[in-house]
Structure formats: C-alpha cells, structure tokens
C-alpha cells in the first residue's frame, strides 16, 4: 500500500500503466479552458502512433497513498514523441477539457427567440459536451435574433455567457472520473466553503491542507458603467442605464465606461449594465496564495483561518489556480527530491460574484446580399412596420420561409409621420443588407438589386436611357409603371395604370401642353365641375359624338360666334324652350330644309321685318286661318298669278287686271258707288310694285 503523494495518468484504449507521470502543469481559471501539460515516460511503449493517443480521453489522478485527492479529465489535444534510449521513451502531452473542441469549429448561424440556456445547450451538445449543469438565478429573457458571425463555437459561447453575466468552470469528482461543466450566474450557487488554515512554515506541516503564502492586492478599475441603446418601437425612450461599482473606497469614481449600443431593448438593460460592472471589476481586489493542496481550484470557495491579519480570515472565491506536480523518480535512472505538488491560486472576496469582462462582438465589415422570404405561395410578406424576413447566403440552417430570419427593417427614400415613400421588397427579391453599428444581430435593408433570374424592366443596354418605376400586380402578371425616357429627341414621361388611376388635387391644377394633347377613352368619361368651367380654343374645335349628346343647362346658356355657325343634323332637330326663346341676328339669317319645315305656335306668332320679305315656293303655298286673316301693306299690296294681278294702293285704289275676269255670285253680286265706269275699248294699267333694295344678300347662299 502506497502512503505518499503520487500521480498517475490513463488514456482510453491503452493499458492503465502505459505512462508514468514525470511532471504536470495544470492551469485553470474561471470562464476559460484548463490546460494540462504533462511530461511522461513509458517503458512499455517505446513507439506509439498518434492515432492511439490524440483525441482520446486522458485521466490525471493525484493520490495521497491510496486516497484520491483530485481527478482531472480531458481530451489529448497534442502529443510529442521525445527521447528514446532503447529502454524507455519520453513523451509530452497536452490535455484540455471537452469544451476545447468547440474552438475548432467556426460557424455562421442564427438563433431566434431562444434564451441563453437554449443557445448554450445547442453549442455544448453539438461539441459533444454532454455533462453540464446550468445554475441560473438571474433573469435571462429570450433573444429575438442572435447571430454567431464567423466566430468559433467556443468564442461565441464565451461572448454570450459574458453578455449574460455567466461564468463557467469544470467541476471535478473526487472518487470517480465524473467531471461536468458548470455554468453559473451568481456566487451563491458555488459549493459550500471549506476551511483551510494559514501556515507559513510548510516544512513542519504534515497536512497538505494549508496555505503558506497569501498576498492581498487591489488596483484601480473602472468605477461605473453607462449603457445606452435605441429601439425603433419606442423612439422616445431614453434607453439608458447607469451602474456604479462597489467596494471602491480606495479610488476615484470618475472612471466611467460608456457602452453604446448596449444590446438591449428594454428594462433588461439594467442587468446588462450591472453584469458589465462586475466584469470590469472582477480583478479589482485579488489575493494570491500558495498551497500544496490540490483541492483549491476555480469554482470553489474556501475560508481562510489563522491568518495574523484578521480581515483576511474570511470566505474567498477561487478564480484561478496553477497546479504544478513533479515526480522525477518516474524516470528510471534519474534522481530527484521526490514527489512535490505546489498550487498557486487566486481568490476574490466571496461576497461578490466574479463575472467575465465584456468580450468584443464581431462586426460585419460591410453590406451583404440576401433574399426576401415568406410563406409558400405568398408574394408580399411583411409586418405592421413594413419589415420583411430574409435568408442570408451564409445561412445553412433556416429554410427559405417565414421563419428564415428576424423581421428586418427596410430603409425607404423618405420616412415621415404618416408620409414618405413605401416600397416593400417582394418575396424572392435580392436585397442589400447592412447592419446597425456593424452588429450582426441588427440587420437593416438598404437597397435592392437585380440578378440573372430577376431582370430589370426593359431590355438593357437598349433601354439605358429609361428610368423606370414599375410595380407588379399582387399574384398576377400586370403592373403599374412610371417611366422617364431621356433619349435625345424622344424624351418622354410614361404612366401606366393596370386598372384604376385616381388623381386628387386639393387646390389648383394646371396642365400646359405646348403642342398637341390627345385623349382616348375606351368606355365612359364623366367630368363634374362644382362651380365654373371655361374652355378656350384658339383656332378650331371639332367635336364628334357617335350616338347621342345631351346638354343640360340649369340656368342660362350663352353662345357667341364671331362669324359663321353651321349646324348639320342628319335626321331630326328639335328645340324645346320652357319659357321664352329669342333669336337675334345682326345681318341675315337663312334656313334651308331638304324636305319639309313645320312651325307650330301655341298662341301668337309675330314676325317683324325691317325692309323686305320674300317667299319663294316651288309649287304650292297654302295659308289656312281658322277665323280671321288680315293682310296689310303700308303703300302697295299686290297679288299676282301669271298675267292676272290684284293691286291695292294706299290711296284706296284697287286694280284687278287680267286677260279675262269672271265675277260669279251664286246669289248676288252687288256694287255700290257714286259713279261706275265701264270702258270696253281701253283699260288703265295698275301701278307697278315699288322697287326692292337690291343690296340685300340672299342668305341661302350661306
């Protein structure tokens, strides 16, 4: 039975005694990977293949007699063949925890609506870390959109843990090879402390469980943290949180760390500020000690006793350890001072939580392209803010659907309160995405671009002079378009409405056409003018109505024609006047009817002519008066038919002239006069009709 201190190493797949430990150096600290460097010797294996050792699990055990003092398990990550003197072989080896493998994987991926526990769990599972424990008391809400951008899995895990105020360490079992990764967000979750005495005289101390050196130090660190951020959903929100550091009586309070953007969108930012403050001051007060105990490692708490400086006899949280063991006698033929073990460790007061300092987040160094996505069969997919979802070209995990990414804001040409420009990218379009402050968690769409399958309107380079704004009918093949063509001599502005086009002008509208204006309407046109309408035509106006035309004037219609008006009616023309109709012609009026003219007057009919009236009837003229007919002439009244004439003059004379005159009365013919002369041989001719003025034009010529 062994009674002294010794070290052993086992490697999976090799005999337990394949190696003897010459020396080892185990370096550990919170929120980092431990590193175990070993010098080994083997008399059993003078030659080993790398495949027999590398990527295998190795187990270092520290014994005190037959009692296990400490076990460390890890992956062999480096192996070196050393000297060979034919009787034994020297080897060197590096061992790291299973989480070390995560540093070899670099990735681009998106996590959506997951909290830190879920994100870290995915990272650990994919890297083969199955034994881990999340010990969380702080609130860790889900993140809407979280991107691992070109980071190794390990770097991403460390950065995310630091942002959430989480530290981690390896918890080692005493009696077995069990070992688990512990993720913790408060010192309260650490195991209960154990007492360890102060004893500077290690030569006379039998027990290894003591501390021989203990030095307490403090340094000036940042005194406060101010974080600020912005969210478009609450643009007026201050978005600022302040956190003062604790235990800084020995320094000034002017050392402020201002962090923008703070990567928060709500009250959770206060926790971010507090965790940052703890991280910046995680080494403000540190004690460094020396012991031969292997039981002091990061993640444990100790209670120092017996120190001459009373204020140091308190609980401490172990944050780092450097364990070094020597076993020179393991090499046959070599002498030494025997097996030794030294532990140099660092602790902080246990009344505060050690947290990792904030780590730099990778920045996107420029815009990149992506494709707009949405549900199957959907062409436009957006939310109430006009945001869309996209699939990045580097994304290997998310499908091209409504869940491919977070909602991404879209920059518009103009954005005001209820006004501006709005053009929502369609599903399948390629867009240019940038990132606010270079943050991969905050994409914003700045533009759109064409590609081989998504071509431009028109046909380039033939249409290179055209600037086009063309939309596309939702789930259809139509489009609306506004096009500017700047081809020399063919400049044009073209507007196309797939269905309806509405124009609303709240005050005045002026249209100025220098040359011609043509309008073609396929169906109906309606113009409603609330007050007045004035239409002026400089030269000619032609208006053609294919079928019917109805003009309704509510009150008065005035029509003024400077020279001549011609009206041609193919079949019928009717004018209906409810009250009075006056026609005034300055010079002449002529009417021509191809067949028939009918005039009906309900009561009276009055015609006044300043000079002459001429009626020319081609065949028959008939006047029919129901009661009385009066024909009156101021000077001369004449009735002619061929050679027969009846003339009445203003002096009372009546002349009846004809080749033959027949008077017939069925009952009587009476003549009353003072004197009656009958001349058979000679007759007196009636007076001639007064001459008409010959300068009167015949309006029938017009």
XYZ file of C-alpha atoms in Angstrom:
702
model
C 0.000 0.000 0.000
C 1.356 3.357 -1.039
C 1.385 6.132 1.526
C 2.999 9.025 -0.294
C 1.988 11.564 -2.905
C 1.895 10.240 -6.450
C 0.435 10.990 -9.858
C -0.968 8.608 -12.466
C -2.278 9.040 -15.998
C -4.579 6.811 -18.004
C -5.512 7.142 -21.670
C -8.521 5.450 -23.208
C -7.514 2.461 -25.306
C -4.140 1.980 -23.605
C -3.239 -0.069 -20.532
C -3.569 1.840 -17.235
C 0.185 1.660 -16.670
C 1.160 2.706 -20.196
C 2.590 6.007 -18.928
C 4.301 7.213 -15.801
C 3.926 10.898 -14.940
C 7.223 12.747 -14.656
C 5.639 16.177 -14.183
C 2.488 18.085 -14.951
C 1.305 21.685 -15.025
C -2.437 22.351 -14.702
C -3.571 25.908 -15.333
C -7.208 26.788 -14.620
C -9.307 29.925 -14.327
C -12.974 30.826 -14.416
C -14.573 31.105 -17.853
C -11.585 29.647 -19.664
C -10.334 26.253 -20.785
C -7.964 24.490 -18.457
C -4.610 23.447 -19.882
C -2.829 20.370 -18.613
C 0.782 19.889 -19.778
C 2.394 16.537 -18.945
C 5.840 15.029 -19.250
C 5.558 11.240 -19.438
C 7.744 8.209 -19.655
C 6.923 4.721 -20.883
C 8.930 1.514 -20.748
C 6.039 -0.472 -22.159
C 5.500 1.566 -25.322
C 8.708 2.620 -26.978
C 6.759 3.740 -30.011
C 3.191 4.988 -30.270
C 1.104 6.085 -33.206
C -0.601 9.444 -32.859
C -3.937 7.783 -33.583
C -3.519 5.783 -30.371
C -3.420 8.918 -28.246
C -4.721 12.043 -29.947
C -8.388 12.927 -29.447
C -8.632 10.282 -26.727
C -9.773 10.906 -23.179
C -6.993 11.121 -20.594
C -7.347 10.980 -16.801
C -4.852 12.516 -14.374
C -5.212 11.334 -10.782
C -3.470 12.838 -7.760
C -3.112 10.321 -4.952
C -2.180 10.574 -1.330
C -1.433 6.979 -0.613
C -4.445 5.111 -1.912
C -6.768 8.069 -1.428
C -7.761 10.115 -4.460
C -7.124 13.800 -3.868
C -8.033 15.121 -7.296
C -9.031 13.870 -10.734
C -8.838 15.781 -13.988
C -10.326 14.506 -17.220
C -9.756 15.910 -20.675
C -9.030 15.373 -24.338
C -5.495 14.757 -25.574
C -5.003 17.656 -27.977
C -1.221 17.490 -28.523
C 1.251 14.614 -28.269
C 5.011 14.563 -28.834
C 7.494 11.706 -29.064
C 10.640 12.607 -27.145
C 13.913 10.855 -26.357
C 14.325 7.100 -26.738
C 17.278 5.390 -25.047
C 16.028 1.923 -26.109
C 14.828 1.136 -22.602
C 12.272 3.881 -22.179
C 10.517 6.567 -24.178
C 9.813 10.126 -23.089
C 6.581 11.755 -24.242
C 4.935 15.147 -23.877
C 1.185 15.684 -23.884
C -1.380 18.476 -23.664
C -4.862 17.850 -22.332
C -7.848 20.186 -22.477
C -11.496 19.845 -21.429
C -14.042 18.544 -23.967
C -15.213 22.128 -24.473
C -11.840 22.792 -26.126
C -13.187 21.096 -29.262
C -15.615 23.987 -29.675
C -12.657 26.204 -30.515
C -12.037 24.246 -33.712
C -15.476 24.891 -35.203
C -16.193 28.217 -36.851
C -19.697 28.979 -37.981
C -22.290 31.442 -39.189
C -25.721 30.721 -37.786
C -28.876 32.326 -36.439
C -30.724 31.675 -33.193
C -34.250 33.042 -32.992
C -36.422 33.504 -29.920
C -34.121 31.419 -27.714
C -32.779 32.200 -24.268
C -29.160 31.799 -23.224
C -29.727 28.357 -21.732
C -31.085 27.043 -25.024
C -28.324 28.663 -27.101
C -25.505 27.390 -24.884
C -27.131 23.971 -24.724
C -27.059 23.714 -28.506
C -23.403 24.716 -28.608
C -22.417 22.169 -25.963
C -24.424 19.325 -27.429
C -23.011 19.810 -30.927
C -19.488 19.761 -29.494
C -20.003 16.583 -27.508
C -20.218 18.186 -24.063
C -22.993 16.126 -22.535
C -22.180 16.635 -18.855
C -23.047 20.199 -17.934
C -25.202 21.993 -15.391
C -26.864 25.418 -15.758
C -27.181 27.104 -12.367
C -29.104 30.287 -13.092
C -30.923 32.647 -10.747
C -30.804 35.854 -12.774
C -33.444 36.600 -15.441
C -32.283 35.677 -18.926
C -35.087 36.518 -21.385
C -35.212 35.083 -24.876
C -33.380 36.867 -27.653
C -35.382 37.647 -30.751
C -32.373 37.396 -33.048
C -28.881 36.256 -32.112
C -26.137 35.576 -34.657
C -22.919 33.617 -34.410
C -20.982 35.524 -37.019
C -17.734 33.922 -38.101
C -16.839 33.001 -34.527
C -15.713 29.656 -33.253
C -18.301 27.876 -31.180
C -16.124 28.460 -28.124
C -15.691 32.196 -28.739
C -19.412 32.561 -29.351
C -20.224 30.656 -26.167
C -17.834 32.792 -24.121
C -19.143 36.046 -25.578
C -22.760 35.135 -24.993
C -22.043 33.977 -21.452
C -20.193 37.217 -20.702
C -23.072 39.333 -22.038
C -25.463 37.469 -19.741
C -23.172 37.670 -16.679
C -22.479 33.917 -16.687
C -19.176 32.297 -15.721
C -18.234 28.637 -16.080
C -15.794 26.146 -14.629
C -15.061 22.413 -14.537
C -16.423 20.558 -11.529
C -14.274 17.500 -10.722
C -15.476 14.486 -8.786
C -13.242 13.033 -6.081
C -13.976 9.351 -6.178
C -14.788 8.864 -9.866
C -13.865 10.153 -13.270
C -17.066 12.183 -13.471
C -16.499 15.753 -14.494
C -19.058 18.326 -15.582
C -19.082 21.834 -16.931
C -20.944 24.213 -14.629
C -22.448 27.457 -15.914
C -23.365 29.834 -13.124
C -24.646 33.404 -12.801
C -24.163 34.016 -9.061
C -21.641 33.087 -6.402
C -24.473 31.682 -4.299
C -24.576 28.566 -6.473
C -20.975 27.598 -5.691
C -20.360 24.704 -3.285
C -20.116 25.494 0.396
C -16.720 26.715 1.501
C -14.264 24.574 3.422
C -11.804 25.881 5.979
C -8.124 25.955 5.219
C -5.604 27.264 7.751
C -2.766 29.684 7.312
C 0.676 28.097 7.957
C 3.764 29.752 6.510
C 6.060 27.006 7.912
C 5.340 24.247 5.398
C 8.421 22.242 6.342
C 6.946 21.269 9.684
C 3.391 20.946 8.433
C 2.316 17.377 7.900
C -1.062 18.091 6.276
C -1.145 19.483 2.754
C -4.387 21.297 3.513
C -2.929 24.669 4.418
C -1.922 27.956 2.837
C 1.682 29.005 3.164
C 1.542 32.330 1.323
C -1.339 34.772 0.963
C -0.985 38.238 -0.533
C -3.919 40.595 -0.895
C -3.862 43.357 -3.541
C -6.143 45.976 -5.044
C -5.965 48.013 -8.213
C -7.826 50.871 -9.827
C -10.506 49.651 -12.181
C -13.480 51.276 -13.956
C -15.832 52.850 -11.443
C -19.136 52.924 -13.332
C -20.869 51.736 -16.465
C -23.354 53.650 -18.604
C -25.143 51.719 -21.312
C -27.422 53.182 -23.937
C -29.376 51.804 -26.842
C -32.250 52.630 -29.177
C -35.325 50.763 -30.297
C -37.494 51.964 -33.163
C -40.577 50.594 -31.412
C -40.073 53.180 -28.645
C -38.187 56.037 -30.350
C -38.754 58.426 -27.458
C -37.422 56.022 -24.830
C -34.233 57.201 -23.128
C -32.703 53.706 -23.311
C -30.034 54.446 -20.708
C -28.936 52.551 -17.623
C -26.243 53.516 -15.098
C -24.438 51.185 -12.723
C -21.989 52.252 -10.035
C -19.268 49.853 -8.949
C -18.990 48.577 -5.395
C -16.065 48.390 -2.978
C -14.119 51.287 -4.465
C -13.348 53.416 -1.423
C -9.686 53.485 -2.424
C -10.150 55.097 -5.856
C -11.851 57.945 -7.637
C -15.266 57.455 -9.201
C -14.569 59.200 -12.495
C -13.599 56.120 -14.487
C -16.779 55.625 -16.435
C -17.233 53.054 -19.194
C -19.826 54.209 -21.726
C -21.158 51.365 -23.863
C -23.172 52.017 -27.000
C -25.027 50.175 -28.319
C -25.844 48.320 -25.128
C -27.576 45.441 -26.978
C -30.846 45.719 -25.065
C -34.342 46.885 -25.963
C -35.971 47.137 -22.542
C -35.539 47.148 -18.780
C -33.245 44.124 -19.021
C -30.538 46.639 -19.911
C -30.121 47.369 -16.209
C -28.911 43.810 -15.661
C -26.558 44.146 -18.612
C -25.051 47.249 -17.013
C -24.665 45.503 -13.645
C -23.052 42.429 -15.181
C -20.658 44.614 -17.156
C -19.713 46.474 -13.995
C -18.999 43.191 -12.206
C -16.902 42.071 -15.156
C -14.808 45.232 -15.344
C -14.064 44.970 -11.603
C -13.554 41.194 -11.386
C -9.856 41.730 -10.555
C -10.113 44.952 -8.549
C -9.300 43.063 -5.338
C -7.373 39.812 -5.666
C -5.490 37.675 -3.202
C -2.826 35.291 -4.450
C -1.764 32.353 -2.392
C 0.372 29.245 -2.359
C -0.560 25.831 -1.068
C 0.258 22.193 -1.593
C -3.405 21.285 -1.614
C -4.844 20.040 -4.934
C -8.363 20.811 -3.685
C -8.193 24.518 -4.407
C -9.452 25.154 -7.935
C -11.754 27.664 -9.698
C -15.393 27.244 -8.800
C -14.772 26.505 -5.134
C -14.987 28.635 -2.028
C -12.525 28.491 0.833
C -12.490 30.003 4.318
C -9.060 31.162 5.413
C -8.345 30.756 9.127
C -5.455 31.590 11.383
C -4.023 34.458 9.368
C -2.396 37.138 11.522
C -4.258 39.837 9.586
C -7.752 39.306 10.893
C -9.628 40.863 7.979
C -8.239 38.129 5.689
C -9.812 35.362 7.737
C -12.984 35.207 5.680
C -14.606 33.391 2.760
C -12.943 33.633 -0.619
C -13.982 32.584 -4.100
C -11.280 30.764 -6.089
C -10.974 32.287 -9.567
C -7.713 30.732 -10.823
C -5.167 28.078 -9.927
C -1.815 26.918 -11.234
C -1.124 23.385 -10.045
C 2.374 22.002 -10.629
C 3.488 18.481 -9.811
C 6.936 16.871 -10.033
C 7.622 13.130 -9.934
C 11.195 12.836 -11.271
C 11.750 9.348 -9.927
C 9.259 8.090 -12.515
C 12.172 8.049 -14.968
C 14.402 5.080 -14.168
C 17.958 6.165 -13.570
C 17.088 9.708 -12.593
C 17.271 11.033 -9.072
C 15.303 13.875 -7.543
C 13.904 15.321 -4.391
C 10.811 13.168 -4.551
C 7.229 13.923 -5.475
C 6.182 17.518 -4.968
C 2.983 19.442 -5.559
C 2.516 23.201 -5.481
C -0.651 25.180 -6.083
C -0.526 28.896 -6.832
C -4.049 30.259 -6.796
C -6.004 33.491 -6.952
C -9.139 34.350 -4.995
C -11.526 37.273 -4.590
C -13.795 38.080 -1.657
C -16.765 35.716 -1.685
C -19.288 38.477 -1.000
C -19.327 39.401 -4.690
C -19.853 37.482 -7.904
C -16.961 37.112 -10.288
C -18.117 37.678 -13.857
C -16.147 37.685 -17.106
C -15.237 41.010 -18.625
C -17.253 42.010 -21.716
C -15.867 40.465 -24.876
C -15.725 42.130 -28.245
C -18.552 41.255 -30.557
C -17.631 40.532 -34.182
C -18.616 43.300 -36.563
C -19.901 42.878 -40.077
C -17.410 44.735 -42.237
C -19.846 45.766 -44.956
C -23.196 45.208 -46.642
C -24.143 41.798 -47.966
C -26.888 40.358 -50.117
C -29.856 38.286 -49.029
C -33.143 37.062 -50.496
C -36.565 38.084 -49.184
C -38.576 35.122 -47.896
C -42.134 34.364 -46.852
C -44.732 31.595 -46.628
C -45.216 29.311 -49.609
C -47.362 30.953 -52.279
C -47.041 34.423 -50.764
C -45.556 37.287 -52.782
C -45.589 40.073 -50.181
C -44.835 39.200 -46.562
C -44.367 41.984 -44.026
C -45.413 43.143 -40.573
C -47.100 46.343 -39.407
C -43.781 48.213 -39.626
C -43.097 47.201 -43.231
C -40.337 44.835 -42.119
C -39.571 41.683 -44.094
C -37.697 38.466 -43.487
C -34.651 37.429 -45.476
C -32.400 34.443 -45.915
C -28.708 35.228 -45.836
C -26.437 33.464 -48.277
C -24.327 32.114 -45.411
C -27.296 30.651 -43.517
C -27.209 26.842 -43.687
C -29.808 26.109 -41.039
C -33.017 28.051 -41.632
C -35.380 27.273 -44.521
C -36.421 29.905 -47.037
C -39.791 30.667 -45.490
C -41.441 32.967 -42.975
C -39.025 31.830 -40.252
C -35.738 32.301 -42.091
C -34.644 35.327 -40.046
C -35.921 38.053 -37.781
C -38.057 40.884 -39.095
C -35.649 43.280 -40.810
C -36.374 46.961 -41.189
C -36.311 48.407 -44.706
C -34.757 51.795 -45.419
C -37.039 53.960 -47.549
C -36.241 57.002 -49.669
C -38.325 59.138 -47.328
C -39.922 58.352 -43.970
C -42.091 60.789 -42.020
C -45.041 60.635 -39.662
C -47.767 59.356 -41.939
C -45.930 60.437 -45.085
C -42.948 59.422 -47.160
C -42.041 56.632 -49.526
C -43.012 52.991 -49.048
C -41.852 50.131 -51.265
C -41.927 46.696 -49.625
C -39.442 44.179 -51.041
C -41.228 41.182 -52.553
C -40.567 37.542 -51.735
C -37.713 36.254 -53.878
C -36.113 39.638 -54.487
C -32.439 40.119 -53.726
C -31.772 42.891 -51.232
C -28.673 44.603 -49.874
C -28.468 44.241 -46.105
C -26.310 46.294 -43.787
C -26.090 46.122 -40.010
C -26.601 48.915 -37.484
C -23.255 49.713 -35.877
C -21.916 46.617 -37.665
C -23.913 44.434 -35.261
C -24.891 41.124 -36.934
C -27.911 40.993 -34.618
C -29.362 44.177 -36.146
C -29.799 43.802 -39.918
C -31.370 46.593 -41.930
C -32.179 46.523 -45.646
C -30.660 49.459 -47.507
C -31.430 48.597 -51.112
C -32.349 46.036 -53.733
C -30.518 44.674 -56.738
C -31.169 42.574 -59.822
C -29.555 39.291 -60.744
C -29.535 36.848 -63.648
C -33.026 35.487 -62.975
C -34.549 38.665 -61.592
C -34.054 41.013 -64.534
C -34.681 44.731 -64.933
C -37.699 46.303 -66.679
C -36.948 46.875 -70.326
C -34.024 45.332 -72.159
C -30.598 46.690 -71.328
C -28.477 48.173 -72.724
C -31.090 49.125 -75.311
C -33.261 50.885 -72.750
C -30.374 52.529 -70.914
C -31.943 55.992 -71.310
C -35.029 54.955 -69.360
C -35.601 55.408 -65.645
C -38.472 53.175 -64.616
C -40.603 52.701 -61.535
C -42.630 49.580 -62.222
C -44.617 47.571 -59.704
C -46.179 44.147 -60.164
C -49.770 43.064 -59.674
C -50.113 41.066 -56.476
C -50.335 37.415 -57.526
C -50.807 38.472 -61.134
C -48.928 39.481 -64.268
C -49.991 43.112 -64.539
C -48.086 46.182 -63.409
C -48.260 49.898 -62.699
C -45.459 51.991 -64.147
C -43.925 55.447 -64.229
C -41.177 55.701 -66.832
C -38.851 58.538 -67.844
C -37.137 58.208 -71.207
C -34.224 60.590 -71.764
C -33.335 59.510 -75.298
C -32.281 62.629 -77.214
C -35.183 63.979 -79.249
C -37.512 61.268 -77.884
C -37.813 62.387 -74.279
C -40.955 61.001 -72.715
C -42.762 60.536 -69.410
C -44.938 57.415 -69.487
C -47.568 56.408 -66.920
C -49.308 53.034 -66.952
C -52.130 52.068 -64.567
C -53.045 48.397 -64.633
C -56.624 49.172 -63.620
C -57.693 52.429 -61.984
C -55.928 55.773 -61.785
C -57.121 58.414 -59.328
C -55.766 61.948 -59.072
C -56.715 64.211 -56.170
C -55.845 67.937 -56.178
C -56.950 69.907 -53.118
C -56.477 73.332 -54.716
C -55.434 74.182 -58.279
C -54.243 72.030 -61.128
C -52.615 73.455 -64.245
C -51.716 71.430 -67.315
C -49.669 73.165 -70.003
C -49.263 71.344 -73.330
C -47.120 73.259 -75.818
C -48.105 71.223 -78.886
C -50.803 68.532 -79.116
C -52.951 66.836 -76.495
C -54.784 63.597 -77.303
C -57.019 61.550 -75.017
C -58.599 58.195 -75.840
C -61.247 56.784 -73.502
C -62.387 53.231 -74.073
C -65.713 53.484 -72.284
C -67.208 56.437 -70.409
C -65.993 59.848 -69.296
C -67.572 61.939 -66.574
C -66.487 65.461 -65.640
C -68.081 67.164 -62.643
C -67.306 70.874 -62.116
C -68.659 72.308 -58.870
C -68.523 75.969 -59.946
C -67.419 77.294 -63.320
C -65.790 75.806 -66.390
C -64.079 77.891 -69.030
C -62.895 76.310 -72.254
C -60.952 78.368 -74.775
C -59.948 77.093 -78.225
C -57.548 79.300 -80.157
C -58.500 78.218 -83.702
C -60.777 75.288 -84.492
C -62.717 72.799 -82.426
C -64.190 69.587 -83.752
C -66.449 67.557 -81.501
C -67.789 64.252 -82.784
C -70.452 62.274 -80.917
C -71.039 58.779 -82.243
C -74.554 58.376 -80.893
C -76.395 60.781 -78.608
C -75.490 64.064 -76.963
C -77.457 65.633 -74.146
C -76.627 69.092 -72.832
C -78.409 70.297 -69.710
C -78.028 73.912 -68.591
C -79.527 74.666 -65.196
C -79.949 78.393 -65.730
C -78.569 80.379 -68.658
C -76.616 79.365 -71.743
C -74.894 81.981 -73.845
C -73.242 81.082 -77.127
C -71.260 83.684 -79.056
C -69.977 83.027 -82.584
C -67.729 85.614 -84.149
C -68.570 84.991 -87.794
C -70.402 81.946 -89.081
C -72.071 78.971 -87.472
C -73.142 75.882 -89.402
C -75.251 73.133 -87.876
C -75.837 69.907 -89.762
C -78.399 67.431 -88.436
C -78.677 64.106 -90.212
C -82.310 63.280 -89.419
C -84.170 65.380 -86.872
C -83.549 68.561 -84.874
C -85.741 69.665 -82.012
C -85.517 72.664 -79.720
C -87.715 72.867 -76.626
C -87.853 76.094 -74.636
C -89.841 76.157 -71.419
C -90.476 79.894 -71.427
C -89.209 82.416 -73.956
C -86.787 81.993 -76.845
C -85.268 84.979 -78.621
C -83.140 84.773 -81.711
C -81.226 87.901 -82.719
C -79.319 88.044 -85.999
C -77.341 91.194 -86.722
C -77.410 90.874 -90.520
C -79.033 87.913 -92.177
C -80.480 84.527 -91.267
C -81.084 81.756 -93.741
C -82.669 78.363 -93.161
C -82.640 75.506 -95.637
C -84.731 72.332 -95.283
C -84.183 69.461 -97.626
C -87.766 68.187 -97.395
C -90.204 69.799 -95.032
C -90.467 72.510 -92.400
C -93.216 72.672 -89.834
C -93.826 75.549 -87.465
C -96.400 75.359 -84.701
C -97.140 78.225 -82.353
C -99.468 77.734 -79.388
C -100.898 81.270 -79.211
C -99.476 84.095 -81.220
C -96.909 84.370 -83.975
C -95.304 87.709 -84.718
C -92.776 88.383 -87.453
C -91.267 91.840 -87.921
C -89.012 92.615 -90.895
C -87.314 95.986 -91.268
C -87.452 96.078 -95.108
C -88.461 93.212 -97.347
C -89.738 89.654 -97.035
C -89.591 87.274 -99.962
C -91.305 83.862 -100.015
C -90.437 81.587 -102.905
C -92.454 78.374 -103.076
C -91.648 75.851 -105.754
C -95.210 74.529 -106.110
C -97.992 75.223 -103.696
C -98.408 77.595 -100.792
C -101.433 77.325 -98.584
C -102.480 79.687 -95.807
C -105.246 78.389 -93.567
C -106.665 80.718 -90.936
C -109.252 79.410 -88.539
C -111.089 82.698 -88.095
C -109.666 85.928 -89.429
C -106.833 86.635 -91.830
C -105.641 90.182 -92.317
C -103.048 91.174 -94.898
C -101.902 94.785 -94.532
C -99.376 96.822 -96.530
C -98.471 100.443 -95.879
C -98.237 101.525 -99.564
C -98.844 98.731 -102.008
C -100.449 95.285 -101.760
C -100.300 93.092 -104.814
C -101.458 89.611 -105.644
C -100.146 88.155 -108.925
C -100.628 84.927 -110.803
C -99.231 84.839 -114.318
C -100.968 87.723 -116.234
C -103.545 88.282 -113.551
C -102.960 90.983 -110.939
C -104.784 92.399 -107.968
C -103.265 95.611 -106.645
C -104.304 97.662 -103.639
C -102.724 101.059 -103.060
C -102.605 103.261 -100.014
C -104.832 105.905 -101.681
C -107.687 103.434 -101.713
C -107.487 102.256 -105.315
C -107.993 98.635 -106.238
C -106.840 97.328 -109.561
C -107.941 93.963 -110.896
C -106.182 93.147 -114.113
C -106.277 90.090 -116.272
C -106.967 88.845 -119.746
C -110.350 87.655 -118.648
C -112.208 88.496 -115.475
C -115.165 86.430 -114.266
C -117.376 87.531 -111.416
C -119.778 84.875 -110.216
C -122.083 85.037 -107.260
C -124.454 82.193 -106.680
C -126.851 84.528 -105.001
C -125.809 88.131 -105.592
C -123.119 90.402 -106.967
C -123.565 93.926 -105.606
C -121.685 97.072 -106.485
C -122.167 100.349 -104.704
C -120.561 103.567 -105.933
C -121.410 107.152 -106.796
C -120.041 106.547 -110.270
C -119.434 103.309 -112.162
C -117.452 103.469 -115.454
C -117.177 100.504 -117.751
C -114.685 101.013 -120.632
C -114.692 98.367 -123.249
C -112.098 99.718 -125.635
C -109.325 100.764 -123.278
C -108.105 99.926 -119.755
C -105.939 101.593 -117.169
C -102.953 99.582 -116.061
C -102.440 99.109 -112.309
C -99.377 100.797 -110.704
C -96.154 98.950 -110.608
C -94.813 97.381 -107.448
C -92.252 99.664 -105.700
C -88.622 98.628 -106.406
C -86.907 96.447 -103.795
C -83.447 97.329 -102.488
C -81.001 95.253 -104.490
C -78.158 95.246 -101.908
C -79.833 92.679 -99.688
C -77.884 89.365 -99.868
C -79.651 86.077 -100.318
C -78.822 84.179 -97.129
C -79.478 80.920 -98.856
C -76.036 81.241 -100.310
C -74.545 80.740 -96.842
